[in-house]
Amino acid sequence: MAVVEHFPNLVSSLTEEAVDLDLFARLRLAREGISGRAVFTTSFGLEDQAITHAILSQGLDIDITTIDTGRLFSETHDVWAATERRYGYRIKAAFPEQADVETLVAEQGTNGFRESIDARQACCHVRKVVPLNRLLKGAGLWITGLRADQSIHRSGALFANEDLNGRIKVNPLYDWSREEVVAFTQKHAIPTNALHERNYLSIGCAPCTRAIRSGEPERAGRWWWESEGKTECGLHANPLHLSSRSTTP
């Protein structure tokens, strides 16, 4: 099947079929319905741990990968190691290019990303977007842990959407609540990040993540110093319109 050629019909049919399926069946549907290499990118958050379990417990032909930005919490590395032990699976990691990081720090300083939105986005680009592009090279299917109710910027998330880079992006938990994800991880005794118990509901790089306060949305702890309130790093372009094509992953 030529994925790009059949995008519109394929995306529509996958989304319709996925509505009444559980997580296990949704991942089987995506893997069986989309040709080419399949890649799941995990940051070891609650959603990603649930998806990892559903992939590995079924032995699906999906590569599980992650981005080590060089600024992750030690707790993230702990759950990374615990996950590999639990499933006997080595997760492929991509790292920022050394020269790019050295140039970035020389220009910004070690925490220069707090000086402006442009500076923060430049840091995210070097540490996240460039490594992601390497992980997704040649993939026909990209699986993520996006949920529509994580933030207003993700409220348009669908089960499947088009990607101009030649792949389909699937969000198998797009219509789940956080409570449903928590219940799933508890039911299956899935390793989770210890920071979740300390009110870090969305976890990224350590200097860019704080615990949320009572009444705040899930992603309020990400880049909290930015007045515009945009809680995205560039990995998921144009999140309010996830059904439209995008040139940047």
C-alpha atoms as a PDB file:
ATOM      1  CA  MET A   1       0.000   0.000   0.000  1.00  0.00           C
ATOM      2  CA  ALA A   2       1.329   3.442  -0.921  1.00  0.00           C
ATOM      3  CA  VAL A   3       0.661   5.344   2.282  1.00  0.00           C
ATOM      4  CA  VAL A   4       0.891   8.916   0.965  1.00  0.00           C
ATOM      5  CA  GLU A   5      -1.344   8.179  -2.011  1.00  0.00           C
ATOM      6  CA  HIS A   6      -4.135   6.835   0.190  1.00  0.00           C
ATOM      7  CA  PHE A   7      -3.844   9.330   3.078  1.00  0.00           C
ATOM      8  CA  PRO A   8      -7.329  10.927   3.063  1.00  0.00           C
ATOM      9  CA  ASN A   9      -9.331   7.687   2.870  1.00  0.00           C
ATOM     10  CA  LEU A  10      -6.958   5.799   5.135  1.00  0.00           C
ATOM     11  CA  VAL A  11      -6.971   8.434   7.883  1.00  0.00           C
ATOM     12  CA  SER A  12     -10.759   8.625   7.782  1.00  0.00           C
ATOM     13  CA  SER A  13     -11.279   4.860   7.884  1.00  0.00           C
ATOM     14  CA  LEU A  14      -8.746   4.347  10.686  1.00  0.00           C
ATOM     15  CA  THR A  15     -10.368   7.056  12.799  1.00  0.00           C
ATOM     16  CA  GLU A  16     -13.819   5.571  12.315  1.00  0.00           C
ATOM     17  CA  GLU A  17     -12.674   2.040  13.125  1.00  0.00           C
ATOM     18  CA  ALA A  18     -10.771   3.122  16.246  1.00  0.00           C
ATOM     19  CA  VAL A  19     -13.684   4.725  18.085  1.00  0.00           C
ATOM     20  CA  ASP A  20     -14.950   1.660  19.942  1.00  0.00           C
ATOM     21  CA  LEU A  21     -11.622  -0.187  20.263  1.00  0.00           C
ATOM     22  CA  ASP A  22      -9.466  -0.512  23.365  1.00  0.00           C
ATOM     23  CA  LEU A  23      -5.814   0.542  23.392  1.00  0.00           C
ATOM     24  CA  PHE A  24      -4.529  -2.897  22.423  1.00  0.00           C
ATOM     25  CA  ALA A  25      -6.831  -3.144  19.418  1.00  0.00           C
ATOM     26  CA  ARG A  26      -6.151   0.435  18.340  1.00  0.00           C
ATOM     27  CA  LEU A  27      -2.439  -0.260  18.126  1.00  0.00           C
ATOM     28  CA  ARG A  28      -3.068  -3.467  16.164  1.00  0.00           C
ATOM     29  CA  LEU A  29      -5.314  -1.525  13.810  1.00  0.00           C
ATOM     30  CA  ALA A  30      -2.642   1.101  13.185  1.00  0.00           C
ATOM     31  CA  ARG A  31       0.144  -1.437  12.692  1.00  0.00           C
ATOM     32  CA  GLU A  32      -1.879  -3.669  10.372  1.00  0.00           C
ATOM     33  CA  GLY A  33      -3.429  -0.803   8.429  1.00  0.00           C
ATOM     34  CA  ILE A  34      -0.323   1.273   7.703  1.00  0.00           C
ATOM     35  CA  SER A  35       2.613  -0.033   5.717  1.00  0.00           C
ATOM     36  CA  GLY A  36       6.279   0.681   6.337  1.00  0.00           C
ATOM     37  CA  ARG A  37       8.321   1.096   9.484  1.00  0.00           C
ATOM     38  CA  ALA A  38       6.374   2.046  12.610  1.00  0.00           C
ATOM     39  CA  VAL A  39       7.904   4.222  15.346  1.00  0.00           C
ATOM     40  CA  PHE A  40       6.589   5.067  18.802  1.00  0.00           C
ATOM     41  CA  THR A  41       8.363   7.953  20.533  1.00  0.00           C
ATOM     42  CA  THR A  42       8.158   7.823  24.318  1.00  0.00           C
ATOM     43  CA  SER A  43       9.124  10.365  26.953  1.00  0.00           C
ATOM     44  CA  PHE A  44       8.210   7.849  29.709  1.00  0.00           C
ATOM     45  CA  GLY A  45       5.189   9.842  30.849  1.00  0.00           C
ATOM     46  CA  LEU A  46       1.974   8.159  31.979  1.00  0.00           C
ATOM     47  CA  GLU A  47       0.438   7.893  28.489  1.00  0.00           C
ATOM     48  CA  ASP A  48       3.651   6.669  26.913  1.00  0.00           C
ATOM     49  CA  GLN A  49       4.042   3.951  29.530  1.00  0.00           C
ATOM     50  CA  ALA A  50       0.536   2.690  28.794  1.00  0.00           C
ATOM     51  CA  ILE A  51       1.275   2.578  25.058  1.00  0.00           C
ATOM     52  CA  THR A  52       4.633   0.862  25.621  1.00  0.00           C
ATOM     53  CA  HIS A  53       2.858  -1.862  27.599  1.00  0.00           C
ATOM     54  CA  ALA A  54       0.223  -2.340  24.884  1.00  0.00           C
ATOM     55  CA  ILE A  55       2.909  -2.602  22.179  1.00  0.00           C
ATOM     56  CA  LEU A  56       5.292  -4.971  23.950  1.00  0.00           C
ATOM     57  CA  SER A  57       2.679  -7.210  25.561  1.00  0.00           C
ATOM     58  CA  GLN A  58       1.359  -7.962  22.066  1.00  0.00           C
ATOM     59  CA  GLY A  59       4.739  -8.203  20.368  1.00  0.00           C
ATOM     60  CA  LEU A  60       3.773  -5.619  17.751  1.00  0.00           C
ATOM     61  CA  ASP A  61       6.287  -4.686  15.065  1.00  0.00           C
ATOM     62  CA  ILE A  62       6.705  -1.121  16.322  1.00  0.00           C
ATOM     63  CA  ASP A  63      10.062   0.431  17.224  1.00  0.00           C
ATOM     64  CA  ILE A  64       9.974   2.086  20.662  1.00  0.00           C
ATOM     65  CA  THR A  65      12.305   5.082  20.765  1.00  0.00           C
ATOM     66  CA  THR A  66      13.068   8.072  22.966  1.00  0.00           C
ATOM     67  CA  ILE A  67      14.947  11.364  22.917  1.00  0.00           C
ATOM     68  CA  ASP A  68      17.520  11.993  25.621  1.00  0.00           C
ATOM     69  CA  THR A  69      17.863  15.775  25.553  1.00  0.00           C
ATOM     70  CA  GLY A  70      20.728  15.791  28.054  1.00  0.00           C
ATOM     71  CA  ARG A  71      18.545  17.626  30.593  1.00  0.00           C
ATOM     72  CA  LEU A  72      16.120  14.947  31.737  1.00  0.00           C
ATOM     73  CA  PHE A  73      15.160  14.282  35.366  1.00  0.00           C
ATOM     74  CA  SER A  74      16.954  11.412  37.089  1.00  0.00           C
ATOM     75  CA  GLU A  75      13.480   9.980  37.796  1.00  0.00           C
ATOM     76  CA  THR A  76      12.900   9.776  34.036  1.00  0.00           C
ATOM     77  CA  HIS A  77      16.051   7.718  33.637  1.00  0.00           C
ATOM     78  CA  ASP A  78      14.862   5.529  36.529  1.00  0.00           C
ATOM     79  CA  VAL A  79      11.547   4.666  34.875  1.00  0.00           C
ATOM     80  CA  TRP A  80      13.365   4.203  31.552  1.00  0.00           C
ATOM     81  CA  ALA A  81      15.567   1.549  33.191  1.00  0.00           C
ATOM     82  CA  ALA A  82      12.603  -0.019  35.014  1.00  0.00           C
ATOM     83  CA  THR A  83      10.681  -0.286  31.742  1.00  0.00           C
ATOM     84  CA  GLU A  84      13.539  -2.049  29.987  1.00  0.00           C
ATOM     85  CA  ARG A  85      13.830  -4.500  32.893  1.00  0.00           C
ATOM     86  CA  ARG A  86      10.093  -5.178  33.006  1.00  0.00           C
ATOM     87  CA  TYR A  87       9.734  -5.970  29.302  1.00  0.00           C
ATOM     88  CA  GLY A  88      13.231  -7.170  28.396  1.00  0.00           C
ATOM     89  CA  TYR A  89      13.343  -4.610  25.611  1.00  0.00           C
ATOM     90  CA  ARG A  90      16.059  -2.084  24.802  1.00  0.00           C
ATOM     91  CA  ILE A  91      14.589   1.317  23.894  1.00  0.00           C
ATOM     92  CA  LYS A  92      16.477   3.110  21.140  1.00  0.00           C
ATOM     93  CA  ALA A  93      17.641   6.588  22.194  1.00  0.00           C
ATOM     94  CA  ALA A  94      18.516   9.584  20.036  1.00  0.00           C
ATOM     95  CA  PHE A  95      20.673  12.398  21.377  1.00  0.00           C
ATOM     96  CA  PRO A  96      21.252  15.990  20.231  1.00  0.00           C
ATOM     97  CA  GLU A  97      24.187  16.593  17.929  1.00  0.00           C
ATOM     98  CA  GLN A  98      27.232  17.519  20.026  1.00  0.00           C
ATOM     99  CA  ALA A  99      28.229  20.446  17.805  1.00  0.00           C
ATOM    100  CA  ASP A 100      24.686  21.850  17.873  1.00  0.00           C
ATOM    101  CA  VAL A 101      24.532  21.740  21.683  1.00  0.00           C
ATOM    102  CA  GLU A 102      27.963  23.335  22.022  1.00  0.00           C
ATOM    103  CA  THR A 103      26.948  26.146  19.675  1.00  0.00           C
ATOM    104  CA  LEU A 104      23.618  26.625  21.452  1.00  0.00           C
ATOM    105  CA  VAL A 105      25.200  26.886  24.915  1.00  0.00           C
ATOM    106  CA  ALA A 106      27.947  29.174  23.614  1.00  0.00           C
ATOM    107  CA  GLU A 107      25.306  31.537  22.260  1.00  0.00           C
ATOM    108  CA  GLN A 108      22.677  31.300  25.045  1.00  0.00           C
ATOM    109  CA  GLY A 109      24.514  30.185  28.154  1.00  0.00           C
ATOM    110  CA  THR A 110      23.490  27.083  30.048  1.00  0.00           C
ATOM    111  CA  ASN A 111      19.952  28.302  30.871  1.00  0.00           C
ATOM    112  CA  GLY A 112      19.580  30.925  28.165  1.00  0.00           C
ATOM    113  CA  PHE A 113      16.313  29.401  26.989  1.00  0.00           C
ATOM    114  CA  ARG A 114      14.536  31.390  29.715  1.00  0.00           C
ATOM    115  CA  GLU A 115      15.477  34.717  28.117  1.00  0.00           C
ATOM    116  CA  SER A 116      12.872  34.585  25.323  1.00  0.00           C
ATOM    117  CA  ILE A 117      10.446  32.307  23.529  1.00  0.00           C
ATOM    118  CA  ASP A 118      12.739  32.280  20.506  1.00  0.00           C
ATOM    119  CA  ALA A 119      15.655  31.158  22.685  1.00  0.00           C
ATOM    120  CA  ARG A 120      13.572  28.395  24.264  1.00  0.00           C
ATOM    121  CA  GLN A 121      12.341  27.205  20.878  1.00  0.00           C
ATOM    122  CA  ALA A 122      15.921  27.158  19.605  1.00  0.00           C
ATOM    123  CA  CYS A 123      16.867  24.913  22.529  1.00  0.00           C
ATOM    124  CA  CYS A 124      13.896  22.614  21.907  1.00  0.00           C
ATOM    125  CA  HIS A 125      14.822  22.430  18.242  1.00  0.00           C
ATOM    126  CA  VAL A 126      18.391  21.331  18.945  1.00  0.00           C
ATOM    127  CA  ARG A 127      17.587  18.976  21.808  1.00  0.00           C
ATOM    128  CA  LYS A 128      14.265  17.518  20.603  1.00  0.00           C
ATOM    129  CA  VAL A 129      13.193  18.244  17.048  1.00  0.00           C
ATOM    130  CA  VAL A 130      16.458  17.383  15.277  1.00  0.00           C
ATOM    131  CA  PRO A 131      16.847  14.048  17.141  1.00  0.00           C
ATOM    132  CA  LEU A 132      13.165  13.275  16.467  1.00  0.00           C
ATOM    133  CA  ASN A 133      13.678  13.731  12.749  1.00  0.00           C
ATOM    134  CA  ARG A 134      16.447  11.141  12.865  1.00  0.00           C
ATOM    135  CA  LEU A 135      14.251   8.671  14.750  1.00  0.00           C
ATOM    136  CA  LEU A 136      11.398   9.065  12.282  1.00  0.00           C
ATOM    137  CA  LYS A 137      13.477   8.847   9.110  1.00  0.00           C
ATOM    138  CA  GLY A 138      11.922   6.272   6.794  1.00  0.00           C
ATOM    139  CA  ALA A 139       8.885   5.663   9.029  1.00  0.00           C
ATOM    140  CA  GLY A 140       5.404   5.234   7.571  1.00  0.00           C
ATOM    141  CA  LEU A 141       3.704   5.381  10.973  1.00  0.00           C
ATOM    142  CA  TRP A 142       4.437   7.604  13.965  1.00  0.00           C
ATOM    143  CA  ILE A 143       2.675   6.792  17.254  1.00  0.00           C
ATOM    144  CA  THR A 144       2.433   9.340  20.076  1.00  0.00           C
ATOM    145  CA  GLY A 145       0.835   9.703  23.507  1.00  0.00           C
ATOM    146  CA  LEU A 146      -1.164  12.865  22.745  1.00  0.00           C
ATOM    147  CA  ARG A 147      -4.536  13.272  24.465  1.00  0.00           C
ATOM    148  CA  ALA A 148      -7.058  15.899  23.413  1.00  0.00           C
ATOM    149  CA  ASP A 149      -7.792  17.040  26.983  1.00  0.00           C
ATOM    150  CA  GLN A 150      -4.150  17.640  27.952  1.00  0.00           C
ATOM    151  CA  SER A 151      -4.420  21.303  26.908  1.00  0.00           C
ATOM    152  CA  ILE A 152      -6.404  23.643  24.688  1.00  0.00           C
ATOM    153  CA  HIS A 153      -3.595  23.424  22.126  1.00  0.00           C
ATOM    154  CA  ARG A 154      -4.160  19.667  21.820  1.00  0.00           C
ATOM    155  CA  SER A 155      -7.964  19.770  21.852  1.00  0.00           C
ATOM    156  CA  GLY A 156      -8.112  19.039  18.121  1.00  0.00           C
ATOM    157  CA  ALA A 157      -6.234  15.752  18.434  1.00  0.00           C
ATOM    158  CA  LEU A 158      -7.663  12.855  16.432  1.00  0.00           C
ATOM    159  CA  PHE A 159      -6.844   9.162  16.312  1.00  0.00           C
ATOM    160  CA  ALA A 160      -5.002   9.587  12.998  1.00  0.00           C
ATOM    161  CA  ASN A 161      -3.823  12.569  10.980  1.00  0.00           C
ATOM    162  CA  GLU A 162      -1.765  13.270   7.881  1.00  0.00           C
ATOM    163  CA  ASP A 163       1.891  14.225   7.783  1.00  0.00           C
ATOM    164  CA  LEU A 164       3.579  15.764   4.769  1.00  0.00           C
ATOM    165  CA  ASN A 165       6.800  13.970   5.674  1.00  0.00           C
ATOM    166  CA  GLY A 166       5.354  10.773   4.240  1.00  0.00           C
ATOM    167  CA  ARG A 167       3.795   9.111   7.266  1.00  0.00           C
ATOM    168  CA  ILE A 168       0.621   8.897   9.312  1.00  0.00           C
ATOM    169  CA  LYS A 169       0.603  10.039  12.925  1.00  0.00           C
ATOM    170  CA  VAL A 170      -1.563   8.002  15.295  1.00  0.00           C
ATOM    171  CA  ASN A 171      -2.619   9.113  18.785  1.00  0.00           C
ATOM    172  CA  PRO A 172      -4.237   5.987  20.305  1.00  0.00           C
ATOM    173  CA  LEU A 173      -5.159   7.746  23.583  1.00  0.00           C
ATOM    174  CA  TYR A 174      -6.557  10.878  21.941  1.00  0.00           C
ATOM    175  CA  ASP A 175      -9.995  10.530  23.586  1.00  0.00           C
ATOM    176  CA  TRP A 176      -8.892   9.145  26.958  1.00  0.00           C
ATOM    177  CA  SER A 177      -8.986  11.095  30.216  1.00  0.00           C
ATOM    178  CA  ARG A 178      -6.009  11.155  32.560  1.00  0.00           C
ATOM    179  CA  GLU A 179      -8.034   9.129  35.036  1.00  0.00           C
ATOM    180  CA  GLU A 180      -8.499   6.393  32.444  1.00  0.00           C
ATOM    181  CA  VAL A 181      -4.761   6.284  31.771  1.00  0.00           C
ATOM    182  CA  VAL A 182      -3.994   6.092  35.499  1.00  0.00           C
ATOM    183  CA  ALA A 183      -6.478   3.218  35.900  1.00  0.00           C
ATOM    184  CA  PHE A 184      -4.884   1.376  32.952  1.00  0.00           C
ATOM    185  CA  THR A 185      -1.345   1.666  34.337  1.00  0.00           C
ATOM    186  CA  GLN A 186      -2.505   0.503  37.757  1.00  0.00           C
ATOM    187  CA  LYS A 187      -4.466  -2.445  36.358  1.00  0.00           C
ATOM    188  CA  HIS A 188      -1.424  -3.700  34.446  1.00  0.00           C
ATOM    189  CA  ALA A 189       1.182  -2.771  37.109  1.00  0.00           C
ATOM    190  CA  ILE A 190       3.090  -0.642  34.621  1.00  0.00           C
ATOM    191  CA  PRO A 191       6.192   1.260  35.824  1.00  0.00           C
ATOM    192  CA  THR A 192       5.499   5.007  36.040  1.00  0.00           C
ATOM    193  CA  ASN A 193       7.567   8.090  36.756  1.00  0.00           C
ATOM    194  CA  ALA A 194       7.832   8.831  40.486  1.00  0.00           C
ATOM    195  CA  LEU A 195       7.432  12.533  39.703  1.00  0.00           C
ATOM    196  CA  HIS A 196       3.745  11.980  38.870  1.00  0.00           C
ATOM    197  CA  GLU A 197       3.123  11.375  42.573  1.00  0.00           C
ATOM    198  CA  ARG A 198       4.622  14.806  43.288  1.00  0.00           C
ATOM    199  CA  ASN A 199       2.193  16.601  40.962  1.00  0.00           C
ATOM    200  CA  TYR A 200       4.430  16.648  37.893  1.00  0.00           C
ATOM    201  CA  LEU A 201       1.653  15.617  35.524  1.00  0.00           C
ATOM    202  CA  SER A 202       3.533  16.472  32.310  1.00  0.00           C
ATOM    203  CA  ILE A 203       7.266  15.818  32.423  1.00  0.00           C
ATOM    204  CA  GLY A 204       9.913  17.146  30.054  1.00  0.00           C
ATOM    205  CA  CYS A 205      13.385  18.525  30.669  1.00  0.00           C
ATOM    206  CA  ALA A 206      14.169  19.208  34.330  1.00  0.00           C
ATOM    207  CA  PRO A 207      14.805  22.984  34.081  1.00  0.00           C
ATOM    208  CA  CYS A 208      11.633  23.444  32.008  1.00  0.00           C
ATOM    209  CA  THR A 209       9.193  21.478  34.177  1.00  0.00           C
ATOM    210  CA  ARG A 210       7.620  22.181  37.559  1.00  0.00           C
ATOM    211  CA  ALA A 211       4.836  20.576  39.580  1.00  0.00           C
ATOM    212  CA  ILE A 212       1.394  21.998  38.843  1.00  0.00           C
ATOM    213  CA  ARG A 213      -0.684  23.814  41.433  1.00  0.00           C
ATOM    214  CA  SER A 214      -4.247  23.035  42.425  1.00  0.00           C
ATOM    215  CA  GLY A 215      -6.657  23.894  39.611  1.00  0.00           C
ATOM    216  CA  GLU A 216      -3.988  24.246  36.923  1.00  0.00           C
ATOM    217  CA  PRO A 217      -4.233  22.247  33.670  1.00  0.00           C
ATOM    218  CA  GLU A 218      -1.932  19.275  33.140  1.00  0.00           C
ATOM    219  CA  ARG A 219       0.687  21.067  31.056  1.00  0.00           C
ATOM    220  CA  ALA A 220       0.822  24.274  33.112  1.00  0.00           C
ATOM    221  CA  GLY A 221       4.161  23.185  34.546  1.00  0.00           C
ATOM    222  CA  ARG A 222       5.889  23.234  31.166  1.00  0.00           C
ATOM    223  CA  TRP A 223       7.784  26.490  30.298  1.00  0.00           C
ATOM    224  CA  TRP A 224       5.684  28.195  32.966  1.00  0.00           C
ATOM    225  CA  TRP A 225       7.631  31.466  32.743  1.00  0.00           C
ATOM    226  CA  GLU A 226       6.380  32.192  29.208  1.00  0.00           C
ATOM    227  CA  SER A 227       3.550  34.706  29.232  1.00  0.00           C
ATOM    228  CA  GLU A 228       1.947  33.426  26.022  1.00  0.00           C
ATOM    229  CA  GLY A 229       1.038  30.173  27.724  1.00  0.00           C
ATOM    230  CA  LYS A 230       1.936  27.928  24.787  1.00  0.00           C
ATOM    231  CA  THR A 231       2.878  24.546  26.203  1.00  0.00           C
ATOM    232  CA  GLU A 232       4.451  22.970  23.123  1.00  0.00           C
ATOM    233  CA  CYS A 233       8.060  22.425  22.122  1.00  0.00           C
ATOM    234  CA  GLY A 234       7.803  21.893  18.372  1.00  0.00           C
ATOM    235  CA  LEU A 235       7.555  18.107  18.263  1.00  0.00           C
ATOM    236  CA  HIS A 236       3.835  18.340  17.549  1.00  0.00           C
ATOM    237  CA  ALA A 237       3.284  21.107  15.012  1.00  0.00           C
ATOM    238  CA  ASN A 238       0.022  23.036  14.858  1.00  0.00           C
ATOM    239  CA  PRO A 239      -1.667  20.967  17.592  1.00  0.00           C
ATOM    240  CA  LEU A 240      -5.010  22.766  17.286  1.00  0.00           C
ATOM    241  CA  HIS A 241      -5.365  21.380  13.778  1.00  0.00           C
ATOM    242  CA  LEU A 242      -3.871  17.916  14.020  1.00  0.00           C
ATOM    243  CA  SER A 243      -5.969  16.659  11.126  1.00  0.00           C
ATOM    244  CA  SER A 244      -4.200  18.991   8.687  1.00  0.00           C
ATOM    245  CA  ARG A 245      -0.833  18.410   7.049  1.00  0.00           C
ATOM    246  CA  SER A 246       2.298  19.764   8.591  1.00  0.00           C
ATOM    247  CA  THR A 247       5.862  20.143   7.414  1.00  0.00           C
ATOM    248  CA  THR A 248       7.422  19.854  10.863  1.00  0.00           C
ATOM    249  CA  PRO A 249       7.021  16.850  13.207  1.00  0.00           C
END
